[in-house]
CSV table of C-alpha atoms and ligand atoms in Angstrom, one decimal:
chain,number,residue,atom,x,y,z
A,1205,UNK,CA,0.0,0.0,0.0
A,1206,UNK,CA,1.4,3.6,-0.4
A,1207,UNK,CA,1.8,5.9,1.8
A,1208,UNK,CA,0.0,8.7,0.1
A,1209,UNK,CA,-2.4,8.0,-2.7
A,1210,UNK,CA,-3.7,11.1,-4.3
A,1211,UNK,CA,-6.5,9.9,-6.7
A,1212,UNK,CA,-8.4,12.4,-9.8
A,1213,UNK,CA,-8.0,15.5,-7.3
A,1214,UNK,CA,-9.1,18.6,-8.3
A,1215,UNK,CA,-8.7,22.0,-6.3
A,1216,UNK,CA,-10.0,25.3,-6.9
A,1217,UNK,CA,-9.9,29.0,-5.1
A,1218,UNK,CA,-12.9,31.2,-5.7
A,1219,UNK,CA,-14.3,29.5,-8.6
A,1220,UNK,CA,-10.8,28.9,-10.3
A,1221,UNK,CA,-9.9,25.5,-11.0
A,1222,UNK,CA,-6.0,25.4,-10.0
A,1223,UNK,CA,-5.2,21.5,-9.9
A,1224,UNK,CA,-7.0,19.3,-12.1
A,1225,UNK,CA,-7.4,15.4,-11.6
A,1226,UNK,CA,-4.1,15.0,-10.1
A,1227,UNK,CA,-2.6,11.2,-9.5
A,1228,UNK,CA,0.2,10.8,-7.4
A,1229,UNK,CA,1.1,7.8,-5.2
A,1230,UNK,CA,4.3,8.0,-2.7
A,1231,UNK,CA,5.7,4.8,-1.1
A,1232,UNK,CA,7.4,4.7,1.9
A,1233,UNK,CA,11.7,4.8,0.9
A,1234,UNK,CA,11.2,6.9,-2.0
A,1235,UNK,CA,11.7,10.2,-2.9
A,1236,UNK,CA,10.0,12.0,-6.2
A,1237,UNK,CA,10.4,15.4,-7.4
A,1238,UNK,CA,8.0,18.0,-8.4
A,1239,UNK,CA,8.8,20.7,-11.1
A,1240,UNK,CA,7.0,22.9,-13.4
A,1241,UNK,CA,6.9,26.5,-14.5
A,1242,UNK,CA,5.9,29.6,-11.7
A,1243,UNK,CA,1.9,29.2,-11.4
A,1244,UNK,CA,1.7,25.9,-12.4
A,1245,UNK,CA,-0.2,24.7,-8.7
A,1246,UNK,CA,3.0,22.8,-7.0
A,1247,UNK,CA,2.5,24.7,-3.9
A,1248,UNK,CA,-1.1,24.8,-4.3
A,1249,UNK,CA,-0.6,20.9,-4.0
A,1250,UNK,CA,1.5,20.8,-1.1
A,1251,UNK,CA,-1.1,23.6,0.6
A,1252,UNK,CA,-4.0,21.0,-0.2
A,1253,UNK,CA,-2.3,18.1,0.9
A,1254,UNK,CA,-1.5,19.9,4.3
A,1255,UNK,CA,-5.1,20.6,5.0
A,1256,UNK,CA,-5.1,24.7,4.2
A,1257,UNK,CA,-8.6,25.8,4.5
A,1258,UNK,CA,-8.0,28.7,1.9
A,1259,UNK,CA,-8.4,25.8,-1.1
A,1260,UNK,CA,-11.6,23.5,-1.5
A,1261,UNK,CA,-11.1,20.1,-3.1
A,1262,UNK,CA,-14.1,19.6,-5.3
A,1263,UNK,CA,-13.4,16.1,-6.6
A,1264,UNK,CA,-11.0,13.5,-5.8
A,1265,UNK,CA,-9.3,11.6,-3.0
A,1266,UNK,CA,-6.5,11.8,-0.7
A,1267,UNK,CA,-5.3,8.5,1.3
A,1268,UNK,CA,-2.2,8.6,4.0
A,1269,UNK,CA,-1.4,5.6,5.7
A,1270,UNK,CA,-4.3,4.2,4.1
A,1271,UNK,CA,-7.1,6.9,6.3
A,1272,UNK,CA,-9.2,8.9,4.3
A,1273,UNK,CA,-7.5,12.9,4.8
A,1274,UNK,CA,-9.7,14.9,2.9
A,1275,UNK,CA,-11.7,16.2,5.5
A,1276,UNK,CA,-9.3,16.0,8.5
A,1277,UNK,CA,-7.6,19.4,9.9
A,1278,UNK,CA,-4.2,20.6,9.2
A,1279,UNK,CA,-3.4,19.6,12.7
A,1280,UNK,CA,-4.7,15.8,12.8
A,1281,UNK,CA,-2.5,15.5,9.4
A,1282,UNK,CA,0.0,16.9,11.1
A,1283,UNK,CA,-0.2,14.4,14.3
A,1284,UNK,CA,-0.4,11.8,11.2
A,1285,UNK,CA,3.2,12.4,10.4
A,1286,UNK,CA,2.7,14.6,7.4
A,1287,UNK,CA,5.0,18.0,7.3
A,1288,UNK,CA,5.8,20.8,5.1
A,1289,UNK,CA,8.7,23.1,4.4
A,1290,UNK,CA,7.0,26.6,3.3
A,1291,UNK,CA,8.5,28.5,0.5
A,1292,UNK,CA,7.8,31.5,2.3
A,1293,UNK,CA,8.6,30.5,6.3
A,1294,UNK,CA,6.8,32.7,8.7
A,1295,UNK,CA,8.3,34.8,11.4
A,1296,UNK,CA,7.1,33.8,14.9
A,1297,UNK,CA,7.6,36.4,17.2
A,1298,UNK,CA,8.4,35.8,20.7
A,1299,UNK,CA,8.8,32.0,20.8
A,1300,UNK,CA,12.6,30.7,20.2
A,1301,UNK,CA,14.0,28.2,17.8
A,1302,UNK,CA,14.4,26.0,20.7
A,1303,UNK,CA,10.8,26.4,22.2
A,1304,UNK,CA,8.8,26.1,18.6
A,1305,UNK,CA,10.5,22.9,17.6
A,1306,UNK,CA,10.5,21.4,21.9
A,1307,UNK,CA,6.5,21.9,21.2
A,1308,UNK,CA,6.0,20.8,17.6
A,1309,UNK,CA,7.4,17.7,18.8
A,1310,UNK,CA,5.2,17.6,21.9
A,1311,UNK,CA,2.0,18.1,20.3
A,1312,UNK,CA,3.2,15.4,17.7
A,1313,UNK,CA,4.1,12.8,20.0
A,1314,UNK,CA,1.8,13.4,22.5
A,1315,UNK,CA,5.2,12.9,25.1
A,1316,UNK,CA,7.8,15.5,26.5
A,1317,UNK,CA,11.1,14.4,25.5
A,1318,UNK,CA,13.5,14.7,28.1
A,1319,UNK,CA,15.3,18.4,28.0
A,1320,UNK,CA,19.0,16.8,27.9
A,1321,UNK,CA,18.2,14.4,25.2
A,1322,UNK,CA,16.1,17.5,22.7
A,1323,UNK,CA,19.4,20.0,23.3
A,1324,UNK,CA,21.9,17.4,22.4
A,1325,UNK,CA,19.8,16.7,19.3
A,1326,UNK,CA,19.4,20.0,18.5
A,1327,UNK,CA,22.6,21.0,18.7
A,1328,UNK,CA,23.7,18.2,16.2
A,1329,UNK,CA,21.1,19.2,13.6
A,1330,UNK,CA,22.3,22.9,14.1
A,1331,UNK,CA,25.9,21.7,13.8
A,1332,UNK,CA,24.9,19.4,10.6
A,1333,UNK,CA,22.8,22.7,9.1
A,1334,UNK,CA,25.7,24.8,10.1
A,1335,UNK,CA,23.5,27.2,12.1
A,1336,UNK,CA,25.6,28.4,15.1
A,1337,UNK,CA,24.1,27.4,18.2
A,1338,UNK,CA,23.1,31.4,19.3
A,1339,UNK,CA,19.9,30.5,16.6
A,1340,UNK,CA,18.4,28.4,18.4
A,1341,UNK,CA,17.7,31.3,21.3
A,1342,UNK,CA,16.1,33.3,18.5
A,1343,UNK,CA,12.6,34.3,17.7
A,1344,UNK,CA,11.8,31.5,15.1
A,1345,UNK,CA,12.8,32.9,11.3
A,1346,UNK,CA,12.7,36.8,13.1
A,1347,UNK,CA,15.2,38.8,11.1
A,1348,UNK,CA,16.4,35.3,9.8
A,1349,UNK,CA,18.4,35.5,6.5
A,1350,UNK,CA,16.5,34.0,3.6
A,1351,UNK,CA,19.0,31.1,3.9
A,1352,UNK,CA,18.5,31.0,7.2
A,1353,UNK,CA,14.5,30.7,7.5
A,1354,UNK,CA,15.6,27.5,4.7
A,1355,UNK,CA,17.6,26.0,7.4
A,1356,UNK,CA,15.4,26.0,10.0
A,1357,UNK,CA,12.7,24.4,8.2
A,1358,UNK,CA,15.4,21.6,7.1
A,1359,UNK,CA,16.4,21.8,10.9
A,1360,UNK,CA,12.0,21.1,11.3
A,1361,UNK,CA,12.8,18.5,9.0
A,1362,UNK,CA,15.2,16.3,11.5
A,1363,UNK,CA,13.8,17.1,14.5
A,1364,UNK,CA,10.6,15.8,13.6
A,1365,UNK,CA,10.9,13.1,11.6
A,1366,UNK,CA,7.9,12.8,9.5
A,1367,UNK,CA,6.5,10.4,7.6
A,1368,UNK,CA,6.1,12.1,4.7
A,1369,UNK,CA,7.5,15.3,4.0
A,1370,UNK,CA,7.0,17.9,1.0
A,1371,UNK,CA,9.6,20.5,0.7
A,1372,UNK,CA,8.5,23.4,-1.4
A,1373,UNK,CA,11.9,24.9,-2.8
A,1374,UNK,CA,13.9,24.9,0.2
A,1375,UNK,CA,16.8,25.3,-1.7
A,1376,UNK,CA,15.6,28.6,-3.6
A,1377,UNK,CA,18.1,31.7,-2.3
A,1378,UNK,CA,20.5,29.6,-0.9
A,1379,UNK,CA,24.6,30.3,-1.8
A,1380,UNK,CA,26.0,27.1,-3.1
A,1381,UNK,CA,27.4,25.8,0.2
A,1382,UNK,CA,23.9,26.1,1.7
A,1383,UNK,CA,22.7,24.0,-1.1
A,1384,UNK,CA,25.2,21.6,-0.2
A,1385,UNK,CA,24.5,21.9,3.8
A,1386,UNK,CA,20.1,21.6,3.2
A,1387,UNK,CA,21.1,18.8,0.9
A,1388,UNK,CA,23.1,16.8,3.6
A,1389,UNK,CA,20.2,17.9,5.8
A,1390,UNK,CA,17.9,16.4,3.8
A,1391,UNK,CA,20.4,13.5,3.2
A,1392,UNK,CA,20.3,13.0,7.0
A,1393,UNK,CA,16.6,13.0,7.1
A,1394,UNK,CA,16.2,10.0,4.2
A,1395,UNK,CA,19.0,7.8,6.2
A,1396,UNK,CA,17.0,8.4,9.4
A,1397,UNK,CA,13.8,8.3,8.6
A,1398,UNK,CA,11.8,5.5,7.1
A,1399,UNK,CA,9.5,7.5,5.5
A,1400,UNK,CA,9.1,9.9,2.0
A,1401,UNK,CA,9.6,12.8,0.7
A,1402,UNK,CA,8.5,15.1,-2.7
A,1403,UNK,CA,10.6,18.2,-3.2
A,1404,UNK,CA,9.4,20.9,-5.4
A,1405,UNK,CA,12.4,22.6,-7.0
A,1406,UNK,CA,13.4,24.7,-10.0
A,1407,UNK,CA,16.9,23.9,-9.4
A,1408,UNK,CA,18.7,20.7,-9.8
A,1409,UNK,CA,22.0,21.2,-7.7
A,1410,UNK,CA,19.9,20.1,-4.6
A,1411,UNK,CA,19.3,16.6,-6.4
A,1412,UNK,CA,22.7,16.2,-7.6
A,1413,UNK,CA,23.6,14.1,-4.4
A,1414,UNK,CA,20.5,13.2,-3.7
A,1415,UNK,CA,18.7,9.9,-5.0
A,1416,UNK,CA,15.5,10.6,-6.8
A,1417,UNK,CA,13.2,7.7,-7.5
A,1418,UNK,CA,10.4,9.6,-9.5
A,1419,UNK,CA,9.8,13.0,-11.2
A,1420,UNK,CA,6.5,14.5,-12.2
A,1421,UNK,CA,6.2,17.4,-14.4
A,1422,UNK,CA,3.2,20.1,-13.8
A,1423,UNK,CA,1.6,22.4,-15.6
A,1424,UNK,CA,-1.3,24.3,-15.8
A,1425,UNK,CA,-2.5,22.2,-13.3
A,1426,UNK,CA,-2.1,19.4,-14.3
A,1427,UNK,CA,0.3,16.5,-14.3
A,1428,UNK,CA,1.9,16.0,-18.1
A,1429,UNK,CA,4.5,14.0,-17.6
A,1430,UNK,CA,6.0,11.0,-15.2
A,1431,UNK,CA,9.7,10.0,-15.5
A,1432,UNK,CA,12.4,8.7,-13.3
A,1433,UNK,CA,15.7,10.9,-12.4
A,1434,UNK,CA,16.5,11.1,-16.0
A,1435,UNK,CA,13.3,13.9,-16.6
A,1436,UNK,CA,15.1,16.4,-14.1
A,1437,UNK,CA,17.8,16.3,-16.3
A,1438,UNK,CA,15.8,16.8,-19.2
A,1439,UNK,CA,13.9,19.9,-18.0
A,1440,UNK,CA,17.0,21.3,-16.9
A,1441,UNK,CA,18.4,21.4,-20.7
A,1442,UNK,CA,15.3,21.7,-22.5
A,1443,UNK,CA,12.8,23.8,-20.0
A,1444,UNK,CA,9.4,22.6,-19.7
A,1445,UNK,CA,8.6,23.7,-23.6
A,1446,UNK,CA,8.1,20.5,-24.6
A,1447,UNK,CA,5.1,20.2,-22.1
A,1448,UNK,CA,3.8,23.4,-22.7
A,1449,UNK,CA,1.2,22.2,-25.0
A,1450,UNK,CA,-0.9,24.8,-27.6
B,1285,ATP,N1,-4.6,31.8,-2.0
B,1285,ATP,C1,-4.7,32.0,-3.3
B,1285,ATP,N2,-5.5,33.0,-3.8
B,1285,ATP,C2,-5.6,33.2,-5.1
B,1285,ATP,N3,-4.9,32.6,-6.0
B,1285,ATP,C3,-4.1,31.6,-5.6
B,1285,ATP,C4,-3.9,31.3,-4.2
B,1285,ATP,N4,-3.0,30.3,-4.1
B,1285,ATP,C5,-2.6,30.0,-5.4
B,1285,ATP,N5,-3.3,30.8,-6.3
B,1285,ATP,C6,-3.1,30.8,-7.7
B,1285,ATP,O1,-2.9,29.5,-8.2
B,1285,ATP,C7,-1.9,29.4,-9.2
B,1285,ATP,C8,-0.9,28.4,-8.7
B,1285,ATP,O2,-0.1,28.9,-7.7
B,1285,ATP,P1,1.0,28.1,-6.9
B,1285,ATP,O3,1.6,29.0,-5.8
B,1285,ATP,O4,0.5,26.8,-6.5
B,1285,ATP,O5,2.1,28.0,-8.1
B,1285,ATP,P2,3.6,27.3,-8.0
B,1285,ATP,O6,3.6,26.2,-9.1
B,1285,ATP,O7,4.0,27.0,-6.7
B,1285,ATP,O8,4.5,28.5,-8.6
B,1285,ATP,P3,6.0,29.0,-8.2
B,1285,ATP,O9,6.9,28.1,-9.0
B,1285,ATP,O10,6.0,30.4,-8.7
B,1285,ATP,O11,6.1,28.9,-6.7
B,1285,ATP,C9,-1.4,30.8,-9.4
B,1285,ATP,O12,-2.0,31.4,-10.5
B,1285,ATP,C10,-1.8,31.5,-8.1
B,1285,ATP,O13,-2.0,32.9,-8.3
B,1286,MG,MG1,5.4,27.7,-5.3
């Protein structure tokens, strides 16, 4: 069974139909890629498949871990294991690094995990991210550097440990050693984790040393085109023409 099943799913906002019959099924162990050109819907996607009450599903289904999601709260998917990385983080005044992630953990696991063991974990995430440890006393993403508000979602990412995770272009802005760093990050997470991941990316240099099992190409919409690791390449020499249609 897969992990997420995603079957003839349509989504619209005010009347305009933004995804239409959308198939998609995620295993557990693998890791697929979603690309397409700006507007196409891939956030929209990852918004819908987090449970964000701006965007109404008007047909379709979405299955995780085999339960029936469409109707269930951002939270409850949440608690299910499902996460995302947002291409825009948001800046959450007055609650630190340390406290936000201490909490999302909590509420996910229902259990307090015990101070020394969260800090010593923390601080090896930071160290992998290369965040110096004075971030995580910080108002979350406050006066964080682009690069920085990318980290910490990667640093979300490990502490964690979802099920499934999306990660809408958390590589966008970065310098080419913080490619390097969220792609060990994200490295870390698949070696960890037994779980899956789709990455939405206009860039390839965070795949380069990661494995990629599937690739699905979106436009307008709607999904054109299915491939294996060999389509990233593809769309990275030829764009997305090819797709584009009339
Ligand atoms: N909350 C919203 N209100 C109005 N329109 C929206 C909303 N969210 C998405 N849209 C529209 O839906 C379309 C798809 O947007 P989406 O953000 O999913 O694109 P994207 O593929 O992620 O693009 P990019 O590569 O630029 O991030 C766009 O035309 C966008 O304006
Ligand atoms: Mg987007």
């Amino acid at each position: 069974m897969a992990l997420l099943e995603i079957k003839d799913l349509c989504v619209s906002i005010e009347e305009n139909e933004i995804l239409k019959n959308i198939n998609l099924s995620i295993s557990k162990g693998e890791t697929h890629v979603l690309m397409g050109p700006n507007g196409a819907g891939k956030s929209t996607l990852g918004n819908v498949l987090m449970g964000n009450p701006a965007y109404t599903v008007t047909k379709g289904s979405i299955y995780f871990n085999g339960l029936d999601i469409r109707n269930e709260s951002p939270d409850k998917r949440a608690k299910a294991g499902m996460f995302m990385s947002f291409q825009n983080p948001l800046e959450v005044p007055g609650i630190s690094v340390s406290s936000f992630m201490r909490n999302a953990i909590t509420q996910k696991t229902g259990e307090k995990i015990k101070f020394s063991e969260y800090r010593k974990e923390l601080a090896a995430n930071m160290d992998l991210l290369d965040l110096d440890s004075s971030y995580k006393d910080r108002d979350l993403n406050v006066g964080f550097s682009g690069g920085e508000k990318k980290k910490a979602e990667i640093l979300q990412l490990l502490m964690l440990k979802p099920t499934f995770a999306i990660l809408d272009e958390t590589d966008s802005g970065l310098d080419v050693d913080a490619v390097r760093t969220v792609s060990a990050g994200v490295e870390a997470y698949q070696k960890q984790v037994d779980g899956a991941l789709l990455i939405i990316t206009h860039s390839t240099r965070i795949l380069e040393s990661l494995s990629v099992d599937h690739t699905h190409i979106l436009v307008r919409g709607e999904i054109v085109a299915n491939g294996g690791a060999e389509l990233v390449d593809e769309i990275n020499q030829n764009g997305f023409e090819r797709f584009a249609g009339e």
